[in-house]
C-alpha atoms as an extended CHARMM CRD file, in Angstrom:
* protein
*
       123  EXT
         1         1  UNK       CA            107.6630000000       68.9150000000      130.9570000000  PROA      1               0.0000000000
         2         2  UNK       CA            109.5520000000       72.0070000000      130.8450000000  PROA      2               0.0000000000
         3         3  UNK       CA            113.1830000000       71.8190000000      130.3410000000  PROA      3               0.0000000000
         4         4  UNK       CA            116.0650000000       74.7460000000      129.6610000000  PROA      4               0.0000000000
         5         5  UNK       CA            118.9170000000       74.1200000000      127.9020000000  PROA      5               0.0000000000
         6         6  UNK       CA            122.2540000000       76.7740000000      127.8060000000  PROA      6               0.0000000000
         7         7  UNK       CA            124.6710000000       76.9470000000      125.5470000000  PROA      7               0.0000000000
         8         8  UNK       CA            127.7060000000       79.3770000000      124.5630000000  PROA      8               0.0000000000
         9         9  UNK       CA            130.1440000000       79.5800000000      127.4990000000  PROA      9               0.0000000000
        10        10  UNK       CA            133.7650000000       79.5130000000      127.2020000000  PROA      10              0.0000000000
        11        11  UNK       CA            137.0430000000       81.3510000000      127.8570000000  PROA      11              0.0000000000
        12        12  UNK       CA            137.6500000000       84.5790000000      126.7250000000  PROA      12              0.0000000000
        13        13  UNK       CA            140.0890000000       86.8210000000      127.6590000000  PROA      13              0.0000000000
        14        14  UNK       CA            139.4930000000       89.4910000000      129.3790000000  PROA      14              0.0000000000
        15        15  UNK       CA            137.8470000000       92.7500000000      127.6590000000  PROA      15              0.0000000000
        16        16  UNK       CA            135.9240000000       90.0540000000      124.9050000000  PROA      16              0.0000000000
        17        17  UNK       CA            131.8430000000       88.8420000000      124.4930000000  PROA      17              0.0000000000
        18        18  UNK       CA            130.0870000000       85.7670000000      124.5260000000  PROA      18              0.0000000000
        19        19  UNK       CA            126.4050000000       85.3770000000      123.4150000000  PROA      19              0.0000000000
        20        20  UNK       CA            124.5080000000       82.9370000000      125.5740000000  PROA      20              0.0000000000
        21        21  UNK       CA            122.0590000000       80.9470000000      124.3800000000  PROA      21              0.0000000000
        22        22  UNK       CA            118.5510000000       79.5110000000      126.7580000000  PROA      22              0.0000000000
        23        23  UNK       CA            116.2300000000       77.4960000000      124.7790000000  PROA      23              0.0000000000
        24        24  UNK       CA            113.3420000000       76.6800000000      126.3100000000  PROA      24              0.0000000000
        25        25  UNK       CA            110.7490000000       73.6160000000      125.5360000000  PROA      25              0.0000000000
        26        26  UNK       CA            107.5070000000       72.5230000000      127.5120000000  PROA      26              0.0000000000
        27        27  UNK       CA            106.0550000000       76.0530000000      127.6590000000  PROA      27              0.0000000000
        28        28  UNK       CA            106.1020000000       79.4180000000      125.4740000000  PROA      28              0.0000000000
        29        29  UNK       CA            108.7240000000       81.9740000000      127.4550000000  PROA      29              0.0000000000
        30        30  UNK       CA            106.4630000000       84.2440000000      125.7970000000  PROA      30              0.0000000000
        31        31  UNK       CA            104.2820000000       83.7210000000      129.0630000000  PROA      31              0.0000000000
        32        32  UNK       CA            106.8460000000       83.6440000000      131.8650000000  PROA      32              0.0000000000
        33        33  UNK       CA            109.7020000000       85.8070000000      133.2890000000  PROA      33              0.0000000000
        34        34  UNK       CA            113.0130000000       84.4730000000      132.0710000000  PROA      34              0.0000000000
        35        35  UNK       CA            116.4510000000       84.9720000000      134.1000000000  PROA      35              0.0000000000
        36        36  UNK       CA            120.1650000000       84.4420000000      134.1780000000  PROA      36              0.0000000000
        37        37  UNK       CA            121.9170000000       83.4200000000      137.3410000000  PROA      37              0.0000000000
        38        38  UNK       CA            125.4410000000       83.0320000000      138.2990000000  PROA      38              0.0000000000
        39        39  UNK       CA            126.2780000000       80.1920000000      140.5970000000  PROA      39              0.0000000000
        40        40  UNK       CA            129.1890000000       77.9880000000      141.3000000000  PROA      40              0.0000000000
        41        41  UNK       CA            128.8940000000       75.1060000000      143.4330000000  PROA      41              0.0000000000
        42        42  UNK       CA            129.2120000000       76.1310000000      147.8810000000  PROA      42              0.0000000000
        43        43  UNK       CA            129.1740000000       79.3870000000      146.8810000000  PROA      43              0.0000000000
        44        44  UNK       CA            125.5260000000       82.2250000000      146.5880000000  PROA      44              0.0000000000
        45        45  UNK       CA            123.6420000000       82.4980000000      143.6720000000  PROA      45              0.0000000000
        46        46  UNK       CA            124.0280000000       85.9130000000      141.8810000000  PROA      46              0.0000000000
        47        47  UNK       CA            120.9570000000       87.1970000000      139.6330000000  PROA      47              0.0000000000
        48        48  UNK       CA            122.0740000000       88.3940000000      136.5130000000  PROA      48              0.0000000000
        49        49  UNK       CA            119.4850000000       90.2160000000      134.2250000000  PROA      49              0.0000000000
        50        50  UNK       CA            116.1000000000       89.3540000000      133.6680000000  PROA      50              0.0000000000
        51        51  UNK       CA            113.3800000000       89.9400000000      131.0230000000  PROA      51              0.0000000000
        52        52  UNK       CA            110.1350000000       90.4860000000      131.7350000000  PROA      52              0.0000000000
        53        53  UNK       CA            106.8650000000       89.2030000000      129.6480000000  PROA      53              0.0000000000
        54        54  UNK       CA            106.1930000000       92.6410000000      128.0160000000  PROA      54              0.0000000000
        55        55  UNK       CA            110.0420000000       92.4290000000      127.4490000000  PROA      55              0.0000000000
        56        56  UNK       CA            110.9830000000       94.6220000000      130.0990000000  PROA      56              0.0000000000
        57        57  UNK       CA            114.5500000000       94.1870000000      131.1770000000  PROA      57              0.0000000000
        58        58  UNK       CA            116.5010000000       94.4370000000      135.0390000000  PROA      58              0.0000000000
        59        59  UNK       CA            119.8690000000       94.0340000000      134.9390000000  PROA      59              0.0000000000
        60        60  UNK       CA            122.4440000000       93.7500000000      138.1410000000  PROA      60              0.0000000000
        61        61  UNK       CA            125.1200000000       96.7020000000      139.0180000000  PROA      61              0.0000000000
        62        62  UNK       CA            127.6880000000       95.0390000000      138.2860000000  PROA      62              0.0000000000
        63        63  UNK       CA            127.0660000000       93.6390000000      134.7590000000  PROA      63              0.0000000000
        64        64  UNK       CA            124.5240000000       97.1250000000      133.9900000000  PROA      64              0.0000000000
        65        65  UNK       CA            125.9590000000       98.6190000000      130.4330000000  PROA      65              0.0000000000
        66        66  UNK       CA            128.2770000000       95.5000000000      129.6610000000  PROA      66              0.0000000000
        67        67  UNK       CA            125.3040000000       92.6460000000      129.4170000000  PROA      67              0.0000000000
        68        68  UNK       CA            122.1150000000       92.7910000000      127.0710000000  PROA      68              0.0000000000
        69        69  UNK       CA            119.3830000000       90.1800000000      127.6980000000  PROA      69              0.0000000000
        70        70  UNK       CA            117.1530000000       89.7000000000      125.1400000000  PROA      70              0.0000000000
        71        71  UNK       CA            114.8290000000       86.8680000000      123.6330000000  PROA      71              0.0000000000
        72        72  UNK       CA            113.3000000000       85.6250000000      120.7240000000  PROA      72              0.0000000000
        73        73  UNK       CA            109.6050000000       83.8850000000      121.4280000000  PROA      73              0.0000000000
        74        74  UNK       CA            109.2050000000       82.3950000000      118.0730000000  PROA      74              0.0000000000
        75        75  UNK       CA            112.1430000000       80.4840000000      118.8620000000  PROA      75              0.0000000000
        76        76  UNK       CA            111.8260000000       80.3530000000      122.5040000000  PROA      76              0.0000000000
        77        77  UNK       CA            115.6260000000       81.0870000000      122.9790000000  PROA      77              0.0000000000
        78        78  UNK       CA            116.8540000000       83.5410000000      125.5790000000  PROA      78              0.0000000000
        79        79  UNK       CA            119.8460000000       85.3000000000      124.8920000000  PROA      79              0.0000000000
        80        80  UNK       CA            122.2360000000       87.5390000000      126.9430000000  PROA      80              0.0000000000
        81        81  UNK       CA            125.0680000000       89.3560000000      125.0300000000  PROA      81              0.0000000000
        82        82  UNK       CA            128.4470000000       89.4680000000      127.2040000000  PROA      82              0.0000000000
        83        83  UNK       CA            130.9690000000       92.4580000000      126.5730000000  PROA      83              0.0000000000
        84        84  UNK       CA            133.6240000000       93.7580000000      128.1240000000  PROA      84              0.0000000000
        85        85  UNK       CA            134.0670000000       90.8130000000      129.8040000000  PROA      85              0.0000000000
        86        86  UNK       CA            136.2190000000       91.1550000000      133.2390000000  PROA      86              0.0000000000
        87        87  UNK       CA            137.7440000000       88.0180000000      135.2500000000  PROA      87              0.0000000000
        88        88  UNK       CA            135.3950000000       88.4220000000      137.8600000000  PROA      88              0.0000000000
        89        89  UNK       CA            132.5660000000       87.6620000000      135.4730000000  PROA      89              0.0000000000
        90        90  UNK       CA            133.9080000000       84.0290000000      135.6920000000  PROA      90              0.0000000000
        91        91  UNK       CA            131.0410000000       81.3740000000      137.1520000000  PROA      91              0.0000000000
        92        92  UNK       CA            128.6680000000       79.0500000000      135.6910000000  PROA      92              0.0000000000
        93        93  UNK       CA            125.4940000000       80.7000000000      134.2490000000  PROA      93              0.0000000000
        94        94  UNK       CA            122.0960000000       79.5420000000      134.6690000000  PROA      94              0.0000000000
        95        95  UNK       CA            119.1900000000       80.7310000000      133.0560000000  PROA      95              0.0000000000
        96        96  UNK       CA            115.9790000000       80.2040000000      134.9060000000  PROA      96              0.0000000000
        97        97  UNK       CA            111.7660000000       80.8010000000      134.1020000000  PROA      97              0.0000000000
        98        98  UNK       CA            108.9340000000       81.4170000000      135.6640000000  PROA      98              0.0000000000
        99        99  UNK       CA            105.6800000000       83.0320000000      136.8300000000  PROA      99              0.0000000000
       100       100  UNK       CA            107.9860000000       85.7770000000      138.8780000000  PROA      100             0.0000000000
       101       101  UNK       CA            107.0260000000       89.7840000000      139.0940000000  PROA      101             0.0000000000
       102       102  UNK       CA            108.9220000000       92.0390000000      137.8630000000  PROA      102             0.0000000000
       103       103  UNK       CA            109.7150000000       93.5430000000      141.3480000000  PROA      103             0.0000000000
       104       104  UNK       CA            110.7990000000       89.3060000000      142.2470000000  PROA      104             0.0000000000
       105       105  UNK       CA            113.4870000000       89.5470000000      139.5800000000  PROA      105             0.0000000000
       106       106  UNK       CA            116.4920000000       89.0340000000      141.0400000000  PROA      106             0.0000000000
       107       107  UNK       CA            114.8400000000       86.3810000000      143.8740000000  PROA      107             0.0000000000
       108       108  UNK       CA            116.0870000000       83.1020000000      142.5080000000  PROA      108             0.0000000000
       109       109  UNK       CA            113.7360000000       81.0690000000      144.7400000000  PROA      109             0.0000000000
       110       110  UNK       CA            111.0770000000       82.6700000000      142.6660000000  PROA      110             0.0000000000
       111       111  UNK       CA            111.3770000000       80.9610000000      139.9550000000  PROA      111             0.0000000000
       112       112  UNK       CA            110.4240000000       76.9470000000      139.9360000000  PROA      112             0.0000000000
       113       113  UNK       CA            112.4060000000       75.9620000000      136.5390000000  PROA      113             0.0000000000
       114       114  UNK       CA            116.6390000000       76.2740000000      135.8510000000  PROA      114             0.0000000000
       115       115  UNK       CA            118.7430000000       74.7670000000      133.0020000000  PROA      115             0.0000000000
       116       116  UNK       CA            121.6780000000       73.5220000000      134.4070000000  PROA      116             0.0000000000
       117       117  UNK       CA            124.4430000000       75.9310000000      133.6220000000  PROA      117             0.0000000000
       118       118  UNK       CA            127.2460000000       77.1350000000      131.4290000000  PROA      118             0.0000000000
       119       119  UNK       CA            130.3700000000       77.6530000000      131.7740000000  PROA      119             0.0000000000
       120       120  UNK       CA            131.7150000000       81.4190000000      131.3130000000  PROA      120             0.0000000000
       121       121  UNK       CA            135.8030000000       81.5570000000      131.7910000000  PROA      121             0.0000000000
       122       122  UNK       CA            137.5820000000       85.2810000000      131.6360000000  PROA      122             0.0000000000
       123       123  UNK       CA            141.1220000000       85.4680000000      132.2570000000  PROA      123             0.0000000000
C-alpha cells in the first residue's frame, strides 16, 4: 500500500521560504520518479519540479532558480525548498510518484500515486 504524506505549508509573506516535506511509505522512492504539483480544487493542475531516479531534476519556468527539489532515500522524504516566494505561488501542493520518464515529468496523469496536498499561502 503506498501512501504520501506532505507536510510544511503555510503563509509567508511574500519574498520568504518554506521547505516541504513528502514522505513516502509502501515502496522505496529510490525506485520511482517523484513530483510536486500545484492544484486547487476546479482549477488545472500545474507540475512543479520533479526528481528523477538517478536524481536528475526538471523544474517549471516559473518556479526555475527560486525552488530546489531534492530527496533523501534513506528516509524516503522528498523535499522542495521554496524561496523568494511570490503571491502567485499560492495553491495547494501535491507531491506525486511513480514509474514516469524523465521526458513524462511534468504529465500528471503519469503518475498513479498523490498525497493529498499542502497548503502554501504568500501574501
Amino acid at each position: 500500500h503506498v501512501q504520501l504524506v506532505e507536510s510544511g505549508g503555510g503563509s509567508v509573506q511574500a519574498g520568504g521560504s518554506l521547505r516541504l516535506s513528502c514522505v513516502a511509505s509502501g515502496y522505496s522512492i529510490a525506485n520511482y520518479c517523484m513530483a510536486w504539483f500545484r492544484q486547487v480544487p476546479g482549477k488545472e493542475r500545474k507540475a512543479v519540479a520533479a526528481i528523477a531516479k538517478d536524481g536528475a531534476t526538471s523544474y517549471a519556468a516559473a518556479v526555475k532558480g527560486r525552488f530546489t527539489i531534492s530527496k533523501d532515500n534513506a528516509k524516503n522524504t522528498l523535499y522542495p525548498q521554496m524561496d523568494n516566494l511570490r503571491p502567485e505561488d499560492t495553491d495547494m501542493y501535491h507531491c506525486a510518484a511513480g514509474p514516469v520518464m524523465p521526458y513524462q515529468w511534468s504529465q500528471g496523469d503519469k503518475y498513479p500515486y498523490w498525497g493529498k496536498g499542502t497548503q502554501v499561502t504568500v501574501s
